[in-house]
Every structure is written in structure tokens, then in C-alpha cells.
Tab-separated table of C-alpha atoms in Angstrom:
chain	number	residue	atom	x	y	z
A	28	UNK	CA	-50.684	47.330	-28.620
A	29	UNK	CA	-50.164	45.433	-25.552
A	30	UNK	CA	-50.998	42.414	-24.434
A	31	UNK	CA	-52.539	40.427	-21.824
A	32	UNK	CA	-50.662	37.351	-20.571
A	33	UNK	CA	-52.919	36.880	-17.609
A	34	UNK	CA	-54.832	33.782	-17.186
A	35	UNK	CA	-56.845	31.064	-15.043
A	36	UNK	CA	-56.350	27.987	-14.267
A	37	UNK	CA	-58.506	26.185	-12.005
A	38	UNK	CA	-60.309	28.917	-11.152
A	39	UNK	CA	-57.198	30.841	-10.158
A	40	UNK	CA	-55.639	33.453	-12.032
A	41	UNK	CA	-52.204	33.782	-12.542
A	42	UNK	CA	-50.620	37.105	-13.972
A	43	UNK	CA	-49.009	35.179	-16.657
A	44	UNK	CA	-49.010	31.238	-18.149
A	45	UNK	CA	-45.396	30.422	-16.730
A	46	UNK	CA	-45.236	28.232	-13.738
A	47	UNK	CA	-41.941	26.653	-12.305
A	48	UNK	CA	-42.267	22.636	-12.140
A	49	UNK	CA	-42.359	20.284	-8.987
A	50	UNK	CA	-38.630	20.058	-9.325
A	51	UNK	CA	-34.950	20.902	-8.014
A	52	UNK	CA	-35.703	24.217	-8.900
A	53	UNK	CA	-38.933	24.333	-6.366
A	54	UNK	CA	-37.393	22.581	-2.933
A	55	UNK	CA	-36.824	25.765	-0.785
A	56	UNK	CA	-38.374	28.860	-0.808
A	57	UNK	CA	-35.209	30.662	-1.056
A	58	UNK	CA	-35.134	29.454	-5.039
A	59	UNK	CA	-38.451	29.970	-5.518
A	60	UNK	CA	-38.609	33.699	-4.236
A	61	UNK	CA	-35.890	34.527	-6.515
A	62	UNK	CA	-38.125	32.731	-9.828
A	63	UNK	CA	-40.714	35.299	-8.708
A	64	UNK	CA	-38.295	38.084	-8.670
A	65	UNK	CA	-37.555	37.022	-12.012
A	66	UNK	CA	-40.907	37.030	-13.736
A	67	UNK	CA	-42.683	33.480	-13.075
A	68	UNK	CA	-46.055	33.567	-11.675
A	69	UNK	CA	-46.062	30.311	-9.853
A	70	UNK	CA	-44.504	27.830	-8.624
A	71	UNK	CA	-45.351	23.887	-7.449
A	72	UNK	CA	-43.027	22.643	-4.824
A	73	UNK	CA	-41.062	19.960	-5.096
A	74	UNK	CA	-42.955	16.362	-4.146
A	75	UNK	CA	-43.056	16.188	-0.217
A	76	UNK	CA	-44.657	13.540	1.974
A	77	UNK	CA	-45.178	13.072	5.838
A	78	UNK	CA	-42.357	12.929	8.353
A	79	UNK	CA	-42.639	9.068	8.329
A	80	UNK	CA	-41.678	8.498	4.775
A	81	UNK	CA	-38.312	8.082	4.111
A	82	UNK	CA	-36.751	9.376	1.185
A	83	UNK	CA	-33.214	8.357	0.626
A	84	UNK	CA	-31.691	9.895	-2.741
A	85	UNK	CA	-28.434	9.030	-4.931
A	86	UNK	CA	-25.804	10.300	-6.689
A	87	UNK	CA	-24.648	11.055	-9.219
A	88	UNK	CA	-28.595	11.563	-10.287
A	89	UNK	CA	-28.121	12.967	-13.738
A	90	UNK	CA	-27.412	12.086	-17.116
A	91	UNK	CA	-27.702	14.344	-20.490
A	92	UNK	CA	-28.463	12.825	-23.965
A	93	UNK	CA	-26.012	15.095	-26.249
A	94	UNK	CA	-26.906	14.630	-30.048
A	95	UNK	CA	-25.005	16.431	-32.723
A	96	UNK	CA	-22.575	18.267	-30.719
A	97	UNK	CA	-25.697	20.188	-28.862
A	98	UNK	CA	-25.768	19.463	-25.215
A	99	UNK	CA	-28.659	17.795	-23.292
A	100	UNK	CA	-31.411	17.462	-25.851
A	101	UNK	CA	-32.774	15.039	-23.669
A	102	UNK	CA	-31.979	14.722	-19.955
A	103	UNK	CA	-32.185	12.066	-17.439
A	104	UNK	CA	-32.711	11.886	-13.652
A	105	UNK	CA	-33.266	9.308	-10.628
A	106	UNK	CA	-34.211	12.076	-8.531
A	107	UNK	CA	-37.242	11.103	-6.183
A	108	UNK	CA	-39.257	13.387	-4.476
A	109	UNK	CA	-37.840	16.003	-1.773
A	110	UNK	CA	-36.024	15.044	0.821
A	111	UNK	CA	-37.816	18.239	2.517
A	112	UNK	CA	-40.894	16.912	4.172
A	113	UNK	CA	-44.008	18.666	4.584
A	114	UNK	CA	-43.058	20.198	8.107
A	115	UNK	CA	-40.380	22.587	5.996
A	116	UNK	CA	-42.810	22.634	3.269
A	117	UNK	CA	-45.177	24.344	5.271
A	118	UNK	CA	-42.486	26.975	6.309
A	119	UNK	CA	-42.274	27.587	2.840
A	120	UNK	CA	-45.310	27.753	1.417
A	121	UNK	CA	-46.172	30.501	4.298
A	122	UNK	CA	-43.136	32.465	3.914
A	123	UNK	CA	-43.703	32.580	0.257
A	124	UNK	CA	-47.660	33.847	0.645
A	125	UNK	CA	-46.317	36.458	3.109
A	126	UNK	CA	-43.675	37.288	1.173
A	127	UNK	CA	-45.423	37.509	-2.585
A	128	UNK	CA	-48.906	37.696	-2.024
A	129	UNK	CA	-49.930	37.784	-5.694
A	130	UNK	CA	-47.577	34.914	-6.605
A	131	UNK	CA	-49.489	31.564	-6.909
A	132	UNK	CA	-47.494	28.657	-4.760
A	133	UNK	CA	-48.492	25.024	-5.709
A	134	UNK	CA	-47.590	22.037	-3.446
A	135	UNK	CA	-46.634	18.585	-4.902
A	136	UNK	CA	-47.580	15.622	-2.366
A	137	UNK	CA	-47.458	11.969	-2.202
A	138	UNK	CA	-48.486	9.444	0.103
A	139	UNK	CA	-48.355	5.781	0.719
A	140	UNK	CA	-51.816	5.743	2.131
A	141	UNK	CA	-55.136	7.602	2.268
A	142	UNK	CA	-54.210	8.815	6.201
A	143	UNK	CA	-51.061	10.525	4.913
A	144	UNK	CA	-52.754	11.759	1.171
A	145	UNK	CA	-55.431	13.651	3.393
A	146	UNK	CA	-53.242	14.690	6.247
A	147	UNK	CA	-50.763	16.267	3.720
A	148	UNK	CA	-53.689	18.184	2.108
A	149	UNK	CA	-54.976	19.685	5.217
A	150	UNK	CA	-51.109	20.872	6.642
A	151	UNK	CA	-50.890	22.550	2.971
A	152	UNK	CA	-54.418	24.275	2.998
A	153	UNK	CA	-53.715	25.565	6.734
A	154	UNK	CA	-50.079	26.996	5.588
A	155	UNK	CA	-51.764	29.438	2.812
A	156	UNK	CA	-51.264	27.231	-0.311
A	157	UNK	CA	-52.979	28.026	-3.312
A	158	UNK	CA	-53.751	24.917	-5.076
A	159	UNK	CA	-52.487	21.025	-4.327
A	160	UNK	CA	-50.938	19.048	-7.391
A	161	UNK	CA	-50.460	15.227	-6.675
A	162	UNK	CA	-48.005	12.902	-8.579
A	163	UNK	CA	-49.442	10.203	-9.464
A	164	UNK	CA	-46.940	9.972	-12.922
A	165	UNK	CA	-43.270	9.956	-10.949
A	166	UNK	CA	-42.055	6.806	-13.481
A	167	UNK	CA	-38.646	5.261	-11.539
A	168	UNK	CA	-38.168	5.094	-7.468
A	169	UNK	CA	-41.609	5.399	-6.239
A	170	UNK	CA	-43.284	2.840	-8.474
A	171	UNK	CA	-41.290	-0.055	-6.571
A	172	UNK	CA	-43.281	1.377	-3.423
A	173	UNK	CA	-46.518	1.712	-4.867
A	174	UNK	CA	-46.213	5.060	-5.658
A	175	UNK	CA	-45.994	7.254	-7.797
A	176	UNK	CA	-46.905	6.027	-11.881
A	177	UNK	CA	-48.316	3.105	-10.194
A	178	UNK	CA	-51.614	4.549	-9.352
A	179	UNK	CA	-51.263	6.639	-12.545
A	180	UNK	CA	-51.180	3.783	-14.807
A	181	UNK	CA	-54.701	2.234	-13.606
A	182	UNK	CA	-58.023	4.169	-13.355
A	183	UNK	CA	-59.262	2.358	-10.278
A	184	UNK	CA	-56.513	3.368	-8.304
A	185	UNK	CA	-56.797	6.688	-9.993
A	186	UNK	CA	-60.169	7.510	-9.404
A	187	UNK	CA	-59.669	6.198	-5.694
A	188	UNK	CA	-56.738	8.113	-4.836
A	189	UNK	CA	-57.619	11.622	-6.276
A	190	UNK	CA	-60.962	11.464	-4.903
A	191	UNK	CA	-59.314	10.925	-0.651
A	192	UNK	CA	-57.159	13.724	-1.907
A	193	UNK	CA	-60.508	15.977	-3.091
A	194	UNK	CA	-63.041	14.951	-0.179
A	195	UNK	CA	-59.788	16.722	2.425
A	196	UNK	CA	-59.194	19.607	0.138
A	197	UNK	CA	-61.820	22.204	1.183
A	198	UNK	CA	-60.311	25.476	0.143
A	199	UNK	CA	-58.181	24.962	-3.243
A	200	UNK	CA	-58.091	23.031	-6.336
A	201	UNK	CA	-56.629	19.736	-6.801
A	202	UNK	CA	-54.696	19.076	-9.851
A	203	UNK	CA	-53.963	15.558	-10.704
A	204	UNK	CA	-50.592	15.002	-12.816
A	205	UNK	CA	-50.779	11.820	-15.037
A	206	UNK	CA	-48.002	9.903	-16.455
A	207	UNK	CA	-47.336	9.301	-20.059
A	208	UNK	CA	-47.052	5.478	-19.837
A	209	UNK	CA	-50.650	4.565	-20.217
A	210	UNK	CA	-52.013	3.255	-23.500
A	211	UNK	CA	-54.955	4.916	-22.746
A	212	UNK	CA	-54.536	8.528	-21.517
A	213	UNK	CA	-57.938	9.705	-21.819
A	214	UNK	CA	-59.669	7.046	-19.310
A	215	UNK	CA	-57.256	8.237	-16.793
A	216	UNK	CA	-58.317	11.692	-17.727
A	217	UNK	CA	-61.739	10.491	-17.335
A	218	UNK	CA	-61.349	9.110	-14.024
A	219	UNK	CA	-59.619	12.446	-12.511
A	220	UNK	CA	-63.092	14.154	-13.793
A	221	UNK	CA	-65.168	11.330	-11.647
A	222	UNK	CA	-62.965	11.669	-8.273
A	223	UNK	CA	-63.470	15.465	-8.426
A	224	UNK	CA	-60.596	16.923	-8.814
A	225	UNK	CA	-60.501	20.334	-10.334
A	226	UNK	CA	-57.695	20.179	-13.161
A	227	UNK	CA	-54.747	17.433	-14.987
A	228	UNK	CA	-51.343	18.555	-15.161
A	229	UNK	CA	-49.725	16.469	-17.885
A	230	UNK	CA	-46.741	14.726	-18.524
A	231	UNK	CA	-44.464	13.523	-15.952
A	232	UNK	CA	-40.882	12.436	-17.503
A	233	UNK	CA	-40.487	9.456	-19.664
A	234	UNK	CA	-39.461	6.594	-18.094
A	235	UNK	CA	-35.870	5.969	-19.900
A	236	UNK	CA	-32.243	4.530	-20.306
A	237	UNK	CA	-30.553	7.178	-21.467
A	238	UNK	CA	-26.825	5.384	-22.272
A	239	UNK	CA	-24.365	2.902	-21.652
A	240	UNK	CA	-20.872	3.483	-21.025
A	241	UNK	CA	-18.861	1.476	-23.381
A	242	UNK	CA	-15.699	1.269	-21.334
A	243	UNK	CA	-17.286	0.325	-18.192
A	244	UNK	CA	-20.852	-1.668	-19.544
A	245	UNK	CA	-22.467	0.614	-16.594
A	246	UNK	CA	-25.914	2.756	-17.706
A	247	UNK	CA	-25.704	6.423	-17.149
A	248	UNK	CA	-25.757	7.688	-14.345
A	249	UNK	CA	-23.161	5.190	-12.691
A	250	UNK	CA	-23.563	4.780	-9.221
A	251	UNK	CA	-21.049	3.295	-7.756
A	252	UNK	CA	-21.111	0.641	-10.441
A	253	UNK	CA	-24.680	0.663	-10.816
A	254	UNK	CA	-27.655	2.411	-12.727
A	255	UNK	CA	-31.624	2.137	-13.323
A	256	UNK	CA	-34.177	3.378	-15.233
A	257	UNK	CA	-35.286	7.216	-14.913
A	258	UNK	CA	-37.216	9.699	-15.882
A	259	UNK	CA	-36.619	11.384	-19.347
A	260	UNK	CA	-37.375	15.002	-20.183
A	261	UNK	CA	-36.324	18.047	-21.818
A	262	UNK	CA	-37.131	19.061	-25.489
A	263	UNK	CA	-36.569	15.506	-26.639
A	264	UNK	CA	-40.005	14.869	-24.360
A	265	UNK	CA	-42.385	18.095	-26.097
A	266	UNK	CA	-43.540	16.050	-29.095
A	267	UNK	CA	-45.160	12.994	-26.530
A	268	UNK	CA	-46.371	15.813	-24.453
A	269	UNK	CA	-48.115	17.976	-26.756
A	270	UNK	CA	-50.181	14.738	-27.741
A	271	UNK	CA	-50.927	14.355	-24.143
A	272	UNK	CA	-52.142	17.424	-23.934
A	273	UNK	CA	-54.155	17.311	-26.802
A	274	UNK	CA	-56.018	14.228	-26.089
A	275	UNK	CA	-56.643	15.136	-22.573
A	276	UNK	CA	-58.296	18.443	-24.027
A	277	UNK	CA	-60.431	16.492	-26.347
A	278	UNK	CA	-61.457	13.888	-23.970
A	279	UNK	CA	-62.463	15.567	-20.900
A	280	UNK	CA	-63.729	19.577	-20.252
A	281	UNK	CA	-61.278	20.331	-17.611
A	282	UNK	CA	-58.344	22.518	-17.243
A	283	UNK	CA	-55.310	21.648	-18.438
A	284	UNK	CA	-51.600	21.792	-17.108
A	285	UNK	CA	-49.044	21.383	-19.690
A	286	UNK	CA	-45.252	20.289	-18.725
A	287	UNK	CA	-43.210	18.130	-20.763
A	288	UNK	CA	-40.437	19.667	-23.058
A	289	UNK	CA	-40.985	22.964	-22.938
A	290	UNK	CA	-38.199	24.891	-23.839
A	291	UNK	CA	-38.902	27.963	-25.844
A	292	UNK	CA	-42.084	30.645	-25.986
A	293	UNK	CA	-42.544	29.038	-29.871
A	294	UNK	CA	-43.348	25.669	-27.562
A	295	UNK	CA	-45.211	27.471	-25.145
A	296	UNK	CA	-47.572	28.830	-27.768
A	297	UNK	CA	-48.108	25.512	-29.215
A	298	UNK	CA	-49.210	24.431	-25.749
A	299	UNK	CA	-52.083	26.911	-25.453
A	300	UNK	CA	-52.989	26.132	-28.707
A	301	UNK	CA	-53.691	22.603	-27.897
A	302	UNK	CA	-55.510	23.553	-24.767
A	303	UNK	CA	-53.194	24.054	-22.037
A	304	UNK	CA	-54.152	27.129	-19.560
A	305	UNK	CA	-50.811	26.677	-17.000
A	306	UNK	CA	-47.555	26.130	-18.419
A	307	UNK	CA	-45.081	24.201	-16.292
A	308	UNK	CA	-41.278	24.047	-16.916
A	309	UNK	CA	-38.374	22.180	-15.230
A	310	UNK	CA	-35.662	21.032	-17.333
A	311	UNK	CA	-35.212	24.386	-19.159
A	312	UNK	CA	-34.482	26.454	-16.109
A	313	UNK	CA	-31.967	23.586	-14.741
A	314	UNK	CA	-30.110	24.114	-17.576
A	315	UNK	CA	-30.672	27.984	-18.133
A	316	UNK	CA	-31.732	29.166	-15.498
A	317	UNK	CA	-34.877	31.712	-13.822
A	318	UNK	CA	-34.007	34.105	-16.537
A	319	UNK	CA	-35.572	32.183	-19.077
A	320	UNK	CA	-38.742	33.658	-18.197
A	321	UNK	CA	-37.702	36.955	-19.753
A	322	UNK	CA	-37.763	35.071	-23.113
A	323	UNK	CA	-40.292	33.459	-22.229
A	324	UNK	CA	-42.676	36.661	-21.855
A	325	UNK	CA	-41.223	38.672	-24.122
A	326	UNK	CA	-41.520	35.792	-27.087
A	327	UNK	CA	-45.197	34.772	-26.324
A	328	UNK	CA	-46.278	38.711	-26.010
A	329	UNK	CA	-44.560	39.910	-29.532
A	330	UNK	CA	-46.534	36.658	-31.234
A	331	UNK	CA	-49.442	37.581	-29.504
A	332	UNK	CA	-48.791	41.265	-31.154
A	333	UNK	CA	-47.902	40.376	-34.685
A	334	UNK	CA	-51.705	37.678	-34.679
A	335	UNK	CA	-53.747	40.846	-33.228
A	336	UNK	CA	-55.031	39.377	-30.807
A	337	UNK	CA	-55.002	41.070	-27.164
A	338	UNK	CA	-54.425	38.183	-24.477
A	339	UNK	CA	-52.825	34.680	-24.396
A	340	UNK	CA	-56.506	33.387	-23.583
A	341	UNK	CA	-57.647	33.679	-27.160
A	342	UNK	CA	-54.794	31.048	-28.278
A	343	UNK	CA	-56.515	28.408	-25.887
A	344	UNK	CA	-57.622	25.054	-27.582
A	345	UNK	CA	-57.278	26.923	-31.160
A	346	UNK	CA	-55.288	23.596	-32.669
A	347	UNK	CA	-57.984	21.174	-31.169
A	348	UNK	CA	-60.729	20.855	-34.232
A	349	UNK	CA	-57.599	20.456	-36.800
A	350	UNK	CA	-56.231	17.250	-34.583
A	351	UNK	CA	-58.271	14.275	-36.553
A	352	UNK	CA	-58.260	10.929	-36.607
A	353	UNK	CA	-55.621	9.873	-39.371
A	354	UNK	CA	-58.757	7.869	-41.311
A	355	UNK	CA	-60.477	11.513	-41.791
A	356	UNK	CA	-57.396	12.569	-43.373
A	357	UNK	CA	-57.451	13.811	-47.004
A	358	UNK	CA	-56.527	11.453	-50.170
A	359	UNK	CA	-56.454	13.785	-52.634
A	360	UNK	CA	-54.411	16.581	-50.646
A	361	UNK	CA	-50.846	15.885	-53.034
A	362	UNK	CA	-48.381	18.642	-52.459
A	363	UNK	CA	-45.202	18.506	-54.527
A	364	UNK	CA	-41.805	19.563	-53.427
A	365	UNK	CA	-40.271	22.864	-54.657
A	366	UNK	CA	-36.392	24.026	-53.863
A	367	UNK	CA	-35.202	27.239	-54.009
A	368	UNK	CA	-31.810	26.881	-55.988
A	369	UNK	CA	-30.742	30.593	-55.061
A	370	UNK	CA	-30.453	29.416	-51.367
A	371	UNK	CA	-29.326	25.549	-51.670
A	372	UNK	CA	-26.210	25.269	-49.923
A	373	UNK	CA	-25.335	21.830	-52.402
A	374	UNK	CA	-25.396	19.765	-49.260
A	375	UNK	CA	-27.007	16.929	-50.523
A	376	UNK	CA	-28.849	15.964	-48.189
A	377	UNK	CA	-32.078	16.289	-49.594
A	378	UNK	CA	-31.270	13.980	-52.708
A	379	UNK	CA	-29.439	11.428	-50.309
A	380	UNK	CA	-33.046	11.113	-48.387
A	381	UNK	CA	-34.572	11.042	-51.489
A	382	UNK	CA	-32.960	8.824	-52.984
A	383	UNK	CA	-32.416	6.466	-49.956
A	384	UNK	CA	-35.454	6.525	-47.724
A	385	UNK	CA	-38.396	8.198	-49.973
A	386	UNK	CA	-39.309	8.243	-53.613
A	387	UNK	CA	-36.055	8.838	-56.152
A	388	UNK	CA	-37.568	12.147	-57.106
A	389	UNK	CA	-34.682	14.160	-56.507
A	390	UNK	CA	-31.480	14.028	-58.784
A	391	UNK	CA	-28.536	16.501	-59.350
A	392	UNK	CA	-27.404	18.088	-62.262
A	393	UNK	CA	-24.337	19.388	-63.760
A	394	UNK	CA	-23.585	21.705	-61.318
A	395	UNK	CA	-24.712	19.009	-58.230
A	396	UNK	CA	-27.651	21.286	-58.012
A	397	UNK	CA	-30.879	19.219	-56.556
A	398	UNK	CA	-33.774	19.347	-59.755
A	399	UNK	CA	-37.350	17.318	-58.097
A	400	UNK	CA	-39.317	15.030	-60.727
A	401	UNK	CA	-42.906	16.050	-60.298
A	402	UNK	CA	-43.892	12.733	-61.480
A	403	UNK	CA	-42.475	10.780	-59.246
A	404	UNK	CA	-42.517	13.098	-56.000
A	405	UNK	CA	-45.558	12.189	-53.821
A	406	UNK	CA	-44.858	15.510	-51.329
A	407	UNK	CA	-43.623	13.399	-48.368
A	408	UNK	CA	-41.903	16.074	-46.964
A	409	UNK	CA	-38.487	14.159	-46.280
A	410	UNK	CA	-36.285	16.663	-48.038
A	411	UNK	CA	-37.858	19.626	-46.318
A	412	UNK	CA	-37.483	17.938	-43.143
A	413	UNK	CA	-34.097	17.531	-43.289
A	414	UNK	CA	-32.654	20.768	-45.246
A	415	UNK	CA	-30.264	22.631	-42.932
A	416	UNK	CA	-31.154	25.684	-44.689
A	417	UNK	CA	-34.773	27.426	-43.601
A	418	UNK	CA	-37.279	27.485	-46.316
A	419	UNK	CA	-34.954	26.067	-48.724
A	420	UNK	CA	-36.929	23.614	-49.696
A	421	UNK	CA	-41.041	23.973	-48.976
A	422	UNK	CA	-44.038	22.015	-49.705
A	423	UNK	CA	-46.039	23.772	-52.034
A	424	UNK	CA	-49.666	22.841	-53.884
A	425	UNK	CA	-49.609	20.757	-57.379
């Protein structure tokens, strides 16, 4: 049986989900033509502005969170947008059309005023691009211009912004990406849908301080005796994006881009299933590489497969009606907590969290195999949660 990974997003249809982020990986079109000879369907370019704005980066600009001897779980940047402004852009984005004709190119823009929001948008449209994505999210840098998660973090300025950016745009879609740091993500979500625009891409990174140097007393990354916040992303990021997603999908009937942590097709999936149509990914390809598509396809199309169904459109929004509110929640749902002694590895670990940070229902025996107290075990899941071995220990019904 095969499968059908095609889908559309703001009324364009891309030949699979997997889109390459407004990133490193997206400022020339000499990286981005060899992501589409690797697989990807799309790409956004990395953030440009007029000629006039001046963009002054430094280094180093990156900074990894390691956590139990695995390498960047987390990573951190003070990247700003692309030093590339939208003159070279516009090379791009037309060599790129010529070039790969069924390939969908995004451009990421930002302005410091409604003259250059507009003029950007019209360059782009006359160059051949196929949709325009603006950054209203970008969390360190651009804020202490008035940039970036500054107009994300308010509705007014929202609304005000996205809707200059929709009344110039008079051949594509405009997608709107919104930052994380809101209380409220769904009345930013709201106001995208009064400006106009055609589609959300959500999250941005997390703004963050990854580390300190205890030698020196200097944050990560250390420039030249100095740090500052960034932006935070990787897998450590999918959790807060996923709920992003989510209540964006159940707040507003508009199409959804999803970026934020995604790492693997098992994430990618999960995604769809909260109502994501365009997939966007960054951090994984800085620290794999293009060929993570292949994965990437081939994970998403064997799942696909193996839940009969015949395209990645029939995951869409599938999650959505089993996200409640936590008062709807069931009070009489009591699972209990069963461990497969054939498999138990005598770790521990399960009775230490037990024992220290949930209900004492877990004790050893003899043989310092783990026994669980029905009585006392209220099925909090701890011990399954933290058992190294898979399906060792499950939560099964009273």
C-alpha cells in the first residue's frame, strides 16, 4: 500500500509535510537547493529586511544544553535575522523557482515600519515567491528594536502589523509566526484571523539562559566576556510547542504551521495530529543535517502504512477532541501499576521514585525485586516514567 504524503497548506500544496525553517540552514540558495535535492518540499528563507536595516551579528552565537551524556538536547542561539538583505533574497528566491519549479520557497521578513513591511512583500511577490512568513516571535536582539516578539506579544500591534503586511500581499499567503511568550496564545491567534492573514506558523524559540560557566561567571555563549539571553530550541522545546499548536487549532479555523522541537517522524506525527498541516524544522538539520528528511519520510509513510490509512491528511487535528480542560477530566479513571519481573533490570529506580516523590507503593523483596501494593498505588505513573527499560513497567486498569 502506498501512501500519500502530499498536502496543503494555505491553499498551497506541498508534495510532502517537511519544510526547512527560517534559519542558518535557509540563508542562500545554494543550501537550500541541495535540501530539495534531498527530499524537503519547502523551504522559508532566513529573516531578511530592507537594505537600510542594519544587522550586525556575534560570535560565538551558540550554546548546547548536554544532559546525561547526550549532546544538545536543548540548543541556544543569539543569531538575528540574515545578514542577507532582501536584494540577495530576491536572487534567491528566483533562482530557486527557476531552478525547482515544484519546490515551495517561503520568505521570512521583518521590518521596522509599515513602508519597509509592505515594500519587502511586494520585492518577494515580484521575485516568484510562493508564500510570505513574518516573524513577529524572534525572542532576543530584535525585541530591543521593536521588533521581532515585541509585536508578537500584544494583539494590537499584532493585528496592525499583519494586516500592512496582508493589504501589500496580492498574490500569496501570509503566514504569521507567533512567539511562545504570551500568556494568552489564542488572542494572538485571534488577531492574525482579523488582519487577514492566511495561516500561523507556531513557535519561535524560547527565550533562554542556557548556562553559566563556573570558572569564568560568564553565560554561555561568552562573547568576549559577555552573554545575553537567546532563543531556546531543539527537542527540549516540542512539549511547549505541541501545546501551541494545539490551542491555536482549537481557537481559531486556520491553517497551522508547526516548528518547535521537532526532531523525529514519531514528533512529526504528533504534530499533524494536533492540527498542524506544514511541518517546519531547524535545529534537527543543524545538528544532522538535510538527510534527515529520508527518516523523516520514510518514518511518517511506514506509520501511515501499519494505521491503514492512505495519506498524511487523514492524521490532521485527530488528537484535538481528546485535549480537555483538566476540570472535565475523569475521577474515577484509577489505573494501578503493574511490572513485568521477567524484564526488570533491578535498577531501582522505580522504588526510589516511589518511595521518595510518589506514594510508598513499591517495595523490594528478597531478591531486590520491585513487588507494587495495590492499596496504596494511586496509578501516578512515576515509576513507568522513569524505567529505563521499555514496557517494563505499564499502567494497566484496576
Amino acid at each position: 500500500m502506498s501512501v500519500d504524503l502530499s498536502i496543503s497548506f494555505a491553499g498551497i500544496r506541498f508534495e510532502n509535510p517537511f519544510t526547512l525553517a527560517a534559519s542558518p540552514c535557509t540563508d542562500s540558495a545554494e543550501m537550500v537547493s541541495r535540501a530539495f535535492e534531498a527530499g524537503w518540499a519547502g523551504a522559508v528563507m532566513k529573516t531578511t529586511s530592507v537594505e537600510e536595516e542594519v544587522v550586525e551579528l556575534c560570535y560565538p552565537m551558540m550554546a548546547g544544553l548536554d544532559f546525561d551524556d547526550k549532546k544538545v538536547v536543548g540548543l541556544e542561539n543569539i543569531d538575528l535575522i540574515s545578514e542577507r538583505h532582501i536584494d540577495l533574497v530576491e536572487q534567491d528566491v528566483r533562482e530557486l523557482k527557476a531552478n525547482y519549479p515544484t519546490k515551495i520557497v517561503g520568505a521570512s521578513i521583518m521590518g521596522a515600519r509599515k513602508e519597509h513591511w509592505q515594500t519587502l512583500v511586494r520585492r518577494l511577490e515580484a521575485a516568484g515567491v510562493d508564500f510570505i512568513e513574518c516573524s513577529f516571535s524572534c525572542p532576543h536582539g530584535m525585541p530591543e528594536r521593536g521588533m521581532g516578539s515585541t509585536i508578537g506579544q500584544d494583539p494590537e500591534l499584532t493585528e496592525r502589523t499583519a494586516r500592512w503586511v496582508r493589504e501589500a500581499a496580492t498574490r500569496v499567503p501570509v503566514v504569521i509566526k507567533v512567539t511562545p511568550l504570551v500568556a494568552d496564545l489564542p488572542a494572538i491567534a485571534r488577531a492574525v484571523v482579523r488582519s487577514g492573514a492566511h495561516a500561523v506558523c507556531a513557535i519561535n524559540t524560547v527565550k533562554s539562559l542556557i548556562g553559566v560557566d563556573l570558572d569564568t561567571f560568564v553565560p554561555y555563549p561568552n562573547v568576549g566576556g559577555k552573554s545575553t539571553y537567546g532563543g531556546y530550541s531543539g527537542a527540549a522545546i516540542k512539549p511547549i510547542a505541541l501545546r501551541c499548536v494545539a490551542e491555536v487549532a482549537k481557537a481559531v479555523n486556520i491553517p497551522i504551521a508547526a516548528t518547535g522541537g521537532i526532531t523525529t517522524w514519531r514528533d512529526a506525527a504528533e504534530f499533524l495530529l494536533v492540527g498542524a498541516t506544514n511541518l517546519q524544522i531547524c535545529t534537527a538539520v543543524m545538528k544532522h543535517g538535510f538527510r534527515v528528511i529520508d527518516d523523516l519520510i520514510d518514518g511518517l509513510s511506514i506509520y501511515l502504512e501499519e494505521k491503514g490509512l492512505s495519506g498524511v491528511e487523514e492524521l490532521v487535528g485527530r488528537a484535538l477532541p481528546n485535549i480537555v480542560d483538566h476540570s472535565e477530566l475523569s475521577r474515577s479513571y484509577r489505573p494501578v501499576s503493574e511490572i513485568n519481573l521477567e524484564t526488570c533490570i533491578k535498577c531501582d529506580v522505580c522504588y526510589i521514585s516511589c518511595r521518595d516523590g510518589g506514594h510508598q507503593a513499591i517495595s523490594l523483596d528478597e531478591n531486590r525485586l520491585p513487588r507494587v501494593d495495590e492499596e496504596k498505588c494511586v496509578g501516578c505513573g512515576m515509576c513507568a516514567t522513569v524505567c529505563p527499560v521499555w514496557d517494563c513497567v505499564r499502567l494497566v486498569p484496576r
